[in-house]
Coordinates of C-alpha atoms in Angstrom, one line a residue:
Chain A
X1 CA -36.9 40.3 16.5
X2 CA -35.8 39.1 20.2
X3 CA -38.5 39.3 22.4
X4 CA -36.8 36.6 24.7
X5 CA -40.1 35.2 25.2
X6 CA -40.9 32.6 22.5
X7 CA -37.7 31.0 23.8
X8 CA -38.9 30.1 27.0
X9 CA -42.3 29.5 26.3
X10 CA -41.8 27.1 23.9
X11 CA -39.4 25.9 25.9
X12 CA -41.8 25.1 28.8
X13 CA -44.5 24.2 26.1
X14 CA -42.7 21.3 24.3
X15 CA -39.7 20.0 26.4
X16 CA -41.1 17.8 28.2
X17 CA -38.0 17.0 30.9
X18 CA -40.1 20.3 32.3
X19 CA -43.4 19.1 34.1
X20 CA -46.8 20.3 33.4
X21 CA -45.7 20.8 29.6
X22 CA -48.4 21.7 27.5
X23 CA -50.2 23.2 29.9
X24 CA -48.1 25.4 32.5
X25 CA -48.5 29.0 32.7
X26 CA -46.1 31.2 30.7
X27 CA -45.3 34.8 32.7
X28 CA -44.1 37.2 30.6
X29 CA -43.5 41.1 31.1
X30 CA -46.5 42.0 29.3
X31 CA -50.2 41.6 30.2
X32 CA -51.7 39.8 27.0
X33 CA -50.9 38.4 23.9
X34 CA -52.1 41.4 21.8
X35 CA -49.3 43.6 24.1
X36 CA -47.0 41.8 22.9
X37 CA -48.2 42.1 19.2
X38 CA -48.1 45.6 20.0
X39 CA -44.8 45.7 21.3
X40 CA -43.2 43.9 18.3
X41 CA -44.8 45.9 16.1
X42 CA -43.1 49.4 17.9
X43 CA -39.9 47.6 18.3
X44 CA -39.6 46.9 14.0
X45 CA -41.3 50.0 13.3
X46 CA -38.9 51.7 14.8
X47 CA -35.9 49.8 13.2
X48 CA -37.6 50.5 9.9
X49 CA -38.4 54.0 10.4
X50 CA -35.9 55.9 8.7
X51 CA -35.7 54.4 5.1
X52 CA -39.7 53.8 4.9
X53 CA -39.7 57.6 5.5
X54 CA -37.7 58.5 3.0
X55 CA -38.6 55.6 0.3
X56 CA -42.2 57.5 1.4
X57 CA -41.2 60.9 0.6
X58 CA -40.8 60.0 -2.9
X59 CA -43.7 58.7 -3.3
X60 CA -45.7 61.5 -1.6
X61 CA -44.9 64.3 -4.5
X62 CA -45.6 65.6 -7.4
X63 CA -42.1 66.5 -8.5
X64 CA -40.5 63.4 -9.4
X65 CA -41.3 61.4 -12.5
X66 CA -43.8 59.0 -12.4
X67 CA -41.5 56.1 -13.0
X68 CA -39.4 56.8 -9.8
X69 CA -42.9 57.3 -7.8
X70 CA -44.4 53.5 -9.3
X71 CA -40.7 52.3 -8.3
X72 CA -40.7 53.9 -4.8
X73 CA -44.3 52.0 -4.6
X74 CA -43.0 48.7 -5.3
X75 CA -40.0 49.4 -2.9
X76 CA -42.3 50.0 0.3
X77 CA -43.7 46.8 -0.1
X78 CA -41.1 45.3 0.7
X79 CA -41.0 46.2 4.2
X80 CA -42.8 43.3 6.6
X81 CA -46.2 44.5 8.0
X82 CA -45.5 45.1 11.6
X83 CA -42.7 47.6 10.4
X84 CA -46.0 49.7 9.3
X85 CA -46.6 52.4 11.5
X86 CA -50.0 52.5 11.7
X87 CA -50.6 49.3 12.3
X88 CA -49.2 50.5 16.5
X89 CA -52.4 50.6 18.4
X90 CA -52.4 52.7 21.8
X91 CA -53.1 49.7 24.6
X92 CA -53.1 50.7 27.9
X93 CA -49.6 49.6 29.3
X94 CA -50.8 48.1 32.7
X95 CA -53.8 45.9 31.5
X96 CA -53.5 46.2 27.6
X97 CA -56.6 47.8 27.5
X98 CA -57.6 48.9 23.8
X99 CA -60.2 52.0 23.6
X100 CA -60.9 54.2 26.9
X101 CA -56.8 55.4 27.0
X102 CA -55.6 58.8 28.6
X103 CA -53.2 59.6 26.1
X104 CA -50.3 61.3 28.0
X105 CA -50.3 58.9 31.0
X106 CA -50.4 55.7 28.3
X107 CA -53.0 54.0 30.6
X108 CA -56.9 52.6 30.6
X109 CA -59.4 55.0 32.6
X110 CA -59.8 52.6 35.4
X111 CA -56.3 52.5 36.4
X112 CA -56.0 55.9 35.2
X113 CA -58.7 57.0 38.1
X114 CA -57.4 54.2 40.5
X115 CA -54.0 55.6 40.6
X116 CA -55.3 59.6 40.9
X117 CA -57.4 58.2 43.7
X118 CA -54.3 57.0 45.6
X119 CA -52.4 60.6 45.0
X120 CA -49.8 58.7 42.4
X121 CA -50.2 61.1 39.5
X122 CA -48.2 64.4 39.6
X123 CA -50.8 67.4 39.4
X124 CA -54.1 65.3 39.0
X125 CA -56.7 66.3 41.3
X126 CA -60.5 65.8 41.1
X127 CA -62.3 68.5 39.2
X128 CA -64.2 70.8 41.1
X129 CA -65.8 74.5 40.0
X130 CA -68.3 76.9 40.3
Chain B
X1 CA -41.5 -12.8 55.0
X2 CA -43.1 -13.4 51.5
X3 CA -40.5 -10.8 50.3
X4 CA -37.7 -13.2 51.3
X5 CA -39.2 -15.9 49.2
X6 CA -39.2 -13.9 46.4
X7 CA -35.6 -12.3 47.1
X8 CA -34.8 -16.0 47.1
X9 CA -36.2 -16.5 44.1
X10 CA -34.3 -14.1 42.0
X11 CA -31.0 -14.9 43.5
X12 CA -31.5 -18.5 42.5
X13 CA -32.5 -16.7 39.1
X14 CA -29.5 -14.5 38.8
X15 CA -27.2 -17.7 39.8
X16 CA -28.8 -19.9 36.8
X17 CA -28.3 -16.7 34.5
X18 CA -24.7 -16.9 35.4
X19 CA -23.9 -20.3 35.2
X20 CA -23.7 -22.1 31.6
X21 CA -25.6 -25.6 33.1
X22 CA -29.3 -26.1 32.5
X23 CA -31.2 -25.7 35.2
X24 CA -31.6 -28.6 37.7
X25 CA -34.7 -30.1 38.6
X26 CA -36.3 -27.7 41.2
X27 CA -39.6 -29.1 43.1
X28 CA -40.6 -25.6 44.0
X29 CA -41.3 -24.3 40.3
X30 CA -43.1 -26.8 38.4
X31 CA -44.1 -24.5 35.4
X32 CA -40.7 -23.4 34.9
X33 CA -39.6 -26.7 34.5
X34 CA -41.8 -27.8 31.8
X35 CA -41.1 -24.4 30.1
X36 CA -37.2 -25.7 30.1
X37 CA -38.0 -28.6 28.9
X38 CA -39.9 -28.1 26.0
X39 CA -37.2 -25.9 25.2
X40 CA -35.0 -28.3 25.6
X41 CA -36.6 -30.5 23.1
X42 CA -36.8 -28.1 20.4
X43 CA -33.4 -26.3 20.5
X44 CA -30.3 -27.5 18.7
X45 CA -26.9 -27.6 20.6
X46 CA -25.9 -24.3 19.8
X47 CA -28.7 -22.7 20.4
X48 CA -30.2 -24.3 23.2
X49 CA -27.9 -22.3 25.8
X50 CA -29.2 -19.0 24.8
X51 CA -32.5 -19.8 24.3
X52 CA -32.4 -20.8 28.0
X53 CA -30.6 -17.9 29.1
X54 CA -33.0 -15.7 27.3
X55 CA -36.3 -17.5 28.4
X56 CA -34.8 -17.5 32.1
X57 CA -34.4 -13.3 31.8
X58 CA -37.9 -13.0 30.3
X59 CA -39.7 -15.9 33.0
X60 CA -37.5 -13.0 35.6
X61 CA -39.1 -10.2 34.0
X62 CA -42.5 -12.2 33.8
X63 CA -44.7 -11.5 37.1
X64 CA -45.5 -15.1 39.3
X65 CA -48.8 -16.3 37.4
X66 CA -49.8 -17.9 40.7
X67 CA -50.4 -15.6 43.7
X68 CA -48.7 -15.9 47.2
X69 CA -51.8 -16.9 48.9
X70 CA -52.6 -20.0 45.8
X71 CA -48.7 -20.7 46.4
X72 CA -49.0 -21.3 50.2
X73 CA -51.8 -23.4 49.3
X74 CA -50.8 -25.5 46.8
X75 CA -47.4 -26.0 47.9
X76 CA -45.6 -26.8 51.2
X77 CA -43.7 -23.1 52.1
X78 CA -41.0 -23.6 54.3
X79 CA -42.2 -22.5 58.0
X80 CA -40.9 -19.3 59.0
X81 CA -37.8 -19.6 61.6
X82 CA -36.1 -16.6 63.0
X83 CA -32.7 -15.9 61.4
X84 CA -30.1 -15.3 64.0
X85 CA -27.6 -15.8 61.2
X86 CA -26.4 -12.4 60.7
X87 CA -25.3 -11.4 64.7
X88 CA -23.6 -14.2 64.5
X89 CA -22.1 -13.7 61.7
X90 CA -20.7 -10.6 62.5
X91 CA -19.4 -11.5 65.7
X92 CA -17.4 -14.7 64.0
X93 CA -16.4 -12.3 62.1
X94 CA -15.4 -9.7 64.7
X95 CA -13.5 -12.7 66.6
X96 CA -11.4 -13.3 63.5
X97 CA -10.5 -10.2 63.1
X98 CA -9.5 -9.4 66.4
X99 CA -7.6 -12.6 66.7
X100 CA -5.6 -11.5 63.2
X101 CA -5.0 -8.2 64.8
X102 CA -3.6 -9.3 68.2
X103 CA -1.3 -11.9 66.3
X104 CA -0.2 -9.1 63.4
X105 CA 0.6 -6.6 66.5
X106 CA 2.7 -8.9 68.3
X107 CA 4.6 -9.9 65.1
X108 CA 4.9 -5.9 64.1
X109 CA 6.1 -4.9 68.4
X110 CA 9.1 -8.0 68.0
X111 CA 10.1 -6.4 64.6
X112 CA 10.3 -3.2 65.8
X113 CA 11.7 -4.3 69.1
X114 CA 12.8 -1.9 72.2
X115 CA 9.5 -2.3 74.8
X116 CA 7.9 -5.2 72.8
X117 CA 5.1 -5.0 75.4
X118 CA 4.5 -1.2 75.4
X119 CA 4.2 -1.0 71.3
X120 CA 2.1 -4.3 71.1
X121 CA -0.6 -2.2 74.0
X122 CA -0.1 1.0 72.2
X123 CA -1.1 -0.8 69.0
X124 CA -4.0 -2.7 70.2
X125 CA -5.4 0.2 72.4
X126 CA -5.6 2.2 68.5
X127 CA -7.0 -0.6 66.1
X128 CA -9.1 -2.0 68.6
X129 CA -10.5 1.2 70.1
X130 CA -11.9 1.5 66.4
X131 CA -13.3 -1.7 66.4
X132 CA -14.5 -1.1 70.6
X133 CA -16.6 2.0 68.9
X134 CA -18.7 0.5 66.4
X135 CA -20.8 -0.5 69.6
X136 CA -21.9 2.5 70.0
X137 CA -23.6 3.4 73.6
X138 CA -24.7 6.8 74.3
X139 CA -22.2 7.0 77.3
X140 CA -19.5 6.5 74.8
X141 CA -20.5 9.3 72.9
X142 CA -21.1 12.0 75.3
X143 CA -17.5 10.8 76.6
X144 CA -15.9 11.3 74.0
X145 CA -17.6 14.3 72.8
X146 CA -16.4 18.0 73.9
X147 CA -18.8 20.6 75.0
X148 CA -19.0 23.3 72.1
X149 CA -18.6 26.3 73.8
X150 CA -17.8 28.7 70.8
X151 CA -20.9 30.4 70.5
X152 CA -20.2 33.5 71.9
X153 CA -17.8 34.0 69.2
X154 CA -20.0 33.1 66.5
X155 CA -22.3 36.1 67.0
X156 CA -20.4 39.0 65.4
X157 CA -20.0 36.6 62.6
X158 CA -23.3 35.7 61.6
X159 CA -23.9 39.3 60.3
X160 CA -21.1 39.2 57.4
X161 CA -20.4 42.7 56.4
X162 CA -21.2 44.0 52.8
X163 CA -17.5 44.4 51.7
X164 CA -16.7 40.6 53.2
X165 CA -19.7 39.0 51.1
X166 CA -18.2 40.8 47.6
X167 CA -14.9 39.6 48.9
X168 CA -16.8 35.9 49.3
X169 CA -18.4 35.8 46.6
X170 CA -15.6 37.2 44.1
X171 CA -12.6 34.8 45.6
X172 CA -15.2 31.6 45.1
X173 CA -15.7 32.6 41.4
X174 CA -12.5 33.6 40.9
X175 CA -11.3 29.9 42.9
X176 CA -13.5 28.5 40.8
X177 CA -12.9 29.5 37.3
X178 CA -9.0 27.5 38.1
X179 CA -10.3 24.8 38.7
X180 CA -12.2 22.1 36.6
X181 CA -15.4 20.6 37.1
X182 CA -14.1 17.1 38.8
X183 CA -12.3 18.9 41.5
X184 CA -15.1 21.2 42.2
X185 CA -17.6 18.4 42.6
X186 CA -14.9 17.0 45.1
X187 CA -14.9 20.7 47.0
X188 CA -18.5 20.4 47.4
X189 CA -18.4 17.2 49.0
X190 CA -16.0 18.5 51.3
X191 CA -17.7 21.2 52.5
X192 CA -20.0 19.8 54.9
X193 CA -17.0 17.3 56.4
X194 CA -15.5 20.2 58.8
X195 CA -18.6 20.7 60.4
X196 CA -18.8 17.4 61.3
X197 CA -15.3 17.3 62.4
X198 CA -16.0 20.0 65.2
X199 CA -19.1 18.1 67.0
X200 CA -17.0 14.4 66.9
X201 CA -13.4 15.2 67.8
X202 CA -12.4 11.9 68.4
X203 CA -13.0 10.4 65.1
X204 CA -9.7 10.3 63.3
X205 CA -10.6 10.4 59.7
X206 CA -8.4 11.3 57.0
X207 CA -9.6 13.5 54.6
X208 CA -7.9 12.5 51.1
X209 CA -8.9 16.4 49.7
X210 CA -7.3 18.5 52.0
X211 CA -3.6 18.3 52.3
X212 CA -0.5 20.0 50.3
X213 CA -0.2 18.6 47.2
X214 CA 3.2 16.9 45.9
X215 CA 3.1 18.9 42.1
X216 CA 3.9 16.2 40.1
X217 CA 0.8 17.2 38.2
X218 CA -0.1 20.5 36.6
X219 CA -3.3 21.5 36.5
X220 CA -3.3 24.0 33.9
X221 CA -5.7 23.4 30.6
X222 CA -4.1 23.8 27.3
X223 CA -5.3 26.7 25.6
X224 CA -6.4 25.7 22.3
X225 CA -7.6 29.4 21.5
X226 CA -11.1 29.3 21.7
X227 CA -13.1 32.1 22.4
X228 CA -16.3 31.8 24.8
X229 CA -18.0 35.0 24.4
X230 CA -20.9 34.3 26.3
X231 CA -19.0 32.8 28.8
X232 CA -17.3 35.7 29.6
X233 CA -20.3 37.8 29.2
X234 CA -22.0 36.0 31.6
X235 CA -18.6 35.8 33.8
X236 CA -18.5 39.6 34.2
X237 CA -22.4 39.7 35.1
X238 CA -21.6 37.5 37.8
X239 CA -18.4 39.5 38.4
X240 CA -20.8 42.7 38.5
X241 CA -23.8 41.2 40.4
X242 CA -21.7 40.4 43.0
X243 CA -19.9 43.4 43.3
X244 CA -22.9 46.1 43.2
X245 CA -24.7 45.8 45.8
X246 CA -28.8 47.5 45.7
X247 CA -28.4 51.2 47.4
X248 CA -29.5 50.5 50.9
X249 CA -31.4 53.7 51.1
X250 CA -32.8 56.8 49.5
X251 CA -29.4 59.0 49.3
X252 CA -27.7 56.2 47.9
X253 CA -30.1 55.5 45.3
X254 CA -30.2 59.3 44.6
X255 CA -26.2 59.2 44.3
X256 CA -26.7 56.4 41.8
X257 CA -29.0 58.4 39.2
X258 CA -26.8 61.2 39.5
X259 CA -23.6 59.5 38.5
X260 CA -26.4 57.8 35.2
X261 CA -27.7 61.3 34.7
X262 CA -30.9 60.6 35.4
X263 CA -31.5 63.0 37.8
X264 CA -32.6 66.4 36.8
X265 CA -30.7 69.3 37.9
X266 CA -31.8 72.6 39.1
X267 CA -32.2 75.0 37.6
X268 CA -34.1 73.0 34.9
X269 CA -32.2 72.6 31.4
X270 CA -34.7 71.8 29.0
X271 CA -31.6 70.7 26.8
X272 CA -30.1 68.8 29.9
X273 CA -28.0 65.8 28.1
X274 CA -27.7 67.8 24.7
X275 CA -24.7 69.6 25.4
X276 CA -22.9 68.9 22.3
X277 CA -25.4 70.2 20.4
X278 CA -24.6 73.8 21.4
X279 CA -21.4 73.8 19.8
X280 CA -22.6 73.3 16.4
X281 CA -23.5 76.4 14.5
X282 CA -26.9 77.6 13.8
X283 CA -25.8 77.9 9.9
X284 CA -24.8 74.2 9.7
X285 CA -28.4 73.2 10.3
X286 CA -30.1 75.6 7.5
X287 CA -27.6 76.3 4.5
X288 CA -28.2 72.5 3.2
X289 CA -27.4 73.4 -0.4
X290 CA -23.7 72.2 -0.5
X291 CA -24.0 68.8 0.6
X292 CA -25.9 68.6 -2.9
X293 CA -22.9 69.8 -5.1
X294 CA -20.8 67.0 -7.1
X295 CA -23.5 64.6 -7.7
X296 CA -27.1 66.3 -8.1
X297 CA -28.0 67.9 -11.4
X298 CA -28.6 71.4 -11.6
X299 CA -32.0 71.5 -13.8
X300 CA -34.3 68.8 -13.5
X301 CA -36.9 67.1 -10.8
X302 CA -34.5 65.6 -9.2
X303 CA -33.1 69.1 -7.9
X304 CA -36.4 70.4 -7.5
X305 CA -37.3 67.4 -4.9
X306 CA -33.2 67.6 -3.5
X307 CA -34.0 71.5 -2.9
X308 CA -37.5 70.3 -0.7
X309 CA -35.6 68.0 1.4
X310 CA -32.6 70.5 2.2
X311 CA -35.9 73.0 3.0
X312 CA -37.5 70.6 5.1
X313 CA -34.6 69.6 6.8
X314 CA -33.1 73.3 7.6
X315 CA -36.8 73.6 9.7
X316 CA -36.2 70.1 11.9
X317 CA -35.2 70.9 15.0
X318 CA -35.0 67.7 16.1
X319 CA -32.1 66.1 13.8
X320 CA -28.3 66.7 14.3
X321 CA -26.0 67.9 11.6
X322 CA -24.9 64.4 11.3
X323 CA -28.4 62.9 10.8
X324 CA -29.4 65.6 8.1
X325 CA -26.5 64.8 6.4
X326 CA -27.2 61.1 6.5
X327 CA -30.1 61.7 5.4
X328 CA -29.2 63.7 1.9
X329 CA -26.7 60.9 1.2
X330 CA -28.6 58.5 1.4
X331 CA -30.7 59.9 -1.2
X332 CA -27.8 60.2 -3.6
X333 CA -26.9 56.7 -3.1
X334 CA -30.6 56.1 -4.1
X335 CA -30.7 57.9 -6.8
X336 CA -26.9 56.8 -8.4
X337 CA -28.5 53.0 -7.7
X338 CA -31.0 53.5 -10.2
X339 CA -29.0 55.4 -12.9
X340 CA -30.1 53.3 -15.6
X341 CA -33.6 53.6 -15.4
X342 CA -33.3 57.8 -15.2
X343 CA -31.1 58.2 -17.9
X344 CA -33.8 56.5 -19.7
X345 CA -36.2 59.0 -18.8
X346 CA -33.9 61.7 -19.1
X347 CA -34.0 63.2 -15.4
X348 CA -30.4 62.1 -14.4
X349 CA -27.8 63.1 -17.1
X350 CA -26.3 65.9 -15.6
X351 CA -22.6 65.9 -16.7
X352 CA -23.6 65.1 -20.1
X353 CA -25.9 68.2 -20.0
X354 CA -23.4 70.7 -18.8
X355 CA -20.5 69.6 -20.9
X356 CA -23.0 70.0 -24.0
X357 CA -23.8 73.5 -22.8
X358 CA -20.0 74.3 -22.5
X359 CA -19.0 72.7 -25.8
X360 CA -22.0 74.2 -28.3
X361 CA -21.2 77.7 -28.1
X362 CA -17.4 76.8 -28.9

């Protein structure tokens, strides 16, 4: 699970030929820690997609025998965590906001309304009837 | 002037460290020489020559324990004098050598012979208008300097078209992968010498890099086989940075996407990308059933669930043949996995079960 950032972080963090180790800034593509949580958990969620679908299709019926269903069970736990799922949480992709998201645009409110304010969102317009 | 003393100091250090003698009795540092002593005393023979040498390099490591100011005060300092020793130095020095050099031109003009005269003047005027130069006066300079006057040509030059910086940039990586590291630290260094050589045309200097060389040497590595994938990955990123240049404007970027498909074409293809995908039959997707013949038993749960995934997967329209079919196989590679365990519950045997249908009635 490459994310090509723990390699240069902890570079900058522990080698110390690099000044300000310890204590320098690390920049990555992502806005916050948690993002990055996030994004690992897509990335292996996707990898693992397929065969926890269809371990999970045996579990989810009523057709099999119950040994094959308590096998299935112990098979799925197999699987790490972050290749759960549910465990992907909607952050806003800009400033890894977590509640207040417009779904389709993937981003928070604010910069949701900051961006249709500037005329950068195809076919929003502020609401106006009656 | 303080310095000096203590530049003084550690040569005299450095020439006791060298030589194998004990240290002779020196007014100026008192505590040194009781140190030494008591050494002395306490050493054997064998020992007693490191033991100095090593108490000498630690007393040099050691800071003064007096301070300059206590020093002057305690002790009578040498009063300062200005040095003229070093101009005249040099020019002793300069007189020698100019003497050698008039005496080894003459000899070299009679060996030569023809106009003894005219080859000894020809040689002095060249070494000794060297030596002439090192006194260097501002009129010399500007004499001997030409006026620069090629800067009308430099202008179309400063703006290096796009096709000569690829062509730059691709010969001085592909220069530099034939040579090895020594010689291209030597090409760096060499780089800024021919600007020099344009503003001082007078100076001759050789240059020992530039030149033909004779070939006695090859400089080929041996090839012991080893593969630097990385290296080479990285070799054709360079190759392709270099080469691909950013789009310089709008219909250039727009050409780009085009060639990547990116672009959407009118009139809008919802299935733009997915050709393929219209060549496969309609039936392929939905009649599931035979991909389960050979291996599934006919009776049983296990059909009954085989039968729900064909059904679920004839509605996807999102999968290709391929994947649907994946997907089925990988369930019979599940399921002939754990053999053992369904034959114990009876849910798997399905040869057994037809072959005891066909047999009985016989």
């Amino acid at each position: 699970m490459n994310l090509n950032i723990s390699g240069l972080s902890k570079f900058i963090w522990k080698s110390q030929t690099v000044s300000g180790f310890g204590f320098q800034q690390v920049r990555n593509k992502w806005a916050n820690w948690l993002m990055v949580r996030d994004v690992k958990r897509r990335r292996m969620s996707a990898e693992h997609f397929l065969e926890r679908t269809r371990i999970n299709a045996l579990r989810k019926n009523n057709v099999l025998p119950l040994e094959i269903r308590e096998l299935a069970d112990k098979e799925i736990n197999k699987f790490e965590m972050n290749a759960i799922p549910l465990r992907i949480n909607n952050r806003c992709v800009i400033t890894s906001r977590p509640r207040g998201i417009v779904k389709e645009w993937r981003m928070s409110r604010i910069v949701w309304r900051h961006l249709a304010d500037y005329n950068k969102l195809s076919g929003v317009q502020r609401a106006m009837w009656g | 002037m303080l310095s000096r003393l203590r530049i003084k100091r550690d040569i005299k250090f450095f020439v006791r460290c060298l030589s194998d003698k004990p240290p002779e009795h020196d007014s100026k540092m008192p505590e040194i020489k009781s140190r030494d002593k008591k050494d002395e005393k306490k050493d054997t023979d064998t020992e007693s020559s490191t033991e100095k040498i090593q108490a000498l390099l630690k007393l040099m490591l050691a800071d003064p324990k007096i301070s300059d100011s206590e020093y002057r005060e305690r002790f009578t300092t040498a009063p300062e004098r200005p040095k003229r020793q070093k101009p005249d130095v040099l020019e002793v020095k300069m007189e020698k050598i100019e003497e050698n050099i008039t005496k080894a031109a003459a000899e070299v003009a009679q060996v030569i012979g023809g106009n003894v005269k005219q080859t000894e003047a020809d040689l002095l005027s060249k070494v000794l208008g060297k030596i002439n130069q090192t006194s260097t006066t501002l009129s010399d300079l500007i004499v001997g300097m030409k006026v620069d006057r090629s800067r009308d040509s430099e202008e179309p030059m400063a703006r290096e078209t796009r096709g000569q910086q690829v062509k730059r940039l691709t010969e001085k990586s592909r220069v530099d992968v034939q040579r090895t590291r020594y010689s291209k630290r030597h090409q760096d260094r060499e780089e800024p010498r021919p600007k020099q050589r344009q503003s001082m045309s007078q100076a001759n200097t050789i240059n020992i890099f530039t030149g033909e060389p004779l070939g006695i040497f090859e400089a080929k590595e041996p090839n012991y086989g080893t593969r630097l994938d990385l290296w080479e990955k990285l070799n054709q990123r360079e190759l392709m940075l270099a080469t691909s240049q950013p789009p310089a404007n709008y219909f250039q970027k727009m050409i780009m996407w085009t060639e990547q498909g990116k672009v959407w074409k009118f009139p809008i293809n919802n299935e733009q990308g997915m050709e393929e995908e219209k060549n496969v039959h309609f039936s392929e997707h939905i009649f599931l059933d035979a991909h389960l013949e050979g291996w599934c038993p006919t009776k049983g749960p296990i059909r009954h669930f085989m039968e729900l995934v064909c059904v679920g997967l004839s509605k996807n329209a999102f999968y290709t043949v391929k994947e649907k079919i994946d997907h089925i196989m990988w369930y019979k590679e599940y399921f002939e996995s754990k053999q053992d365990m369904l034959t114990e519950i009876g849910a798997w045997d399905n040869k057994s079960e037809q072959k005891s249908e066909t047999s009985t009635p016989v």
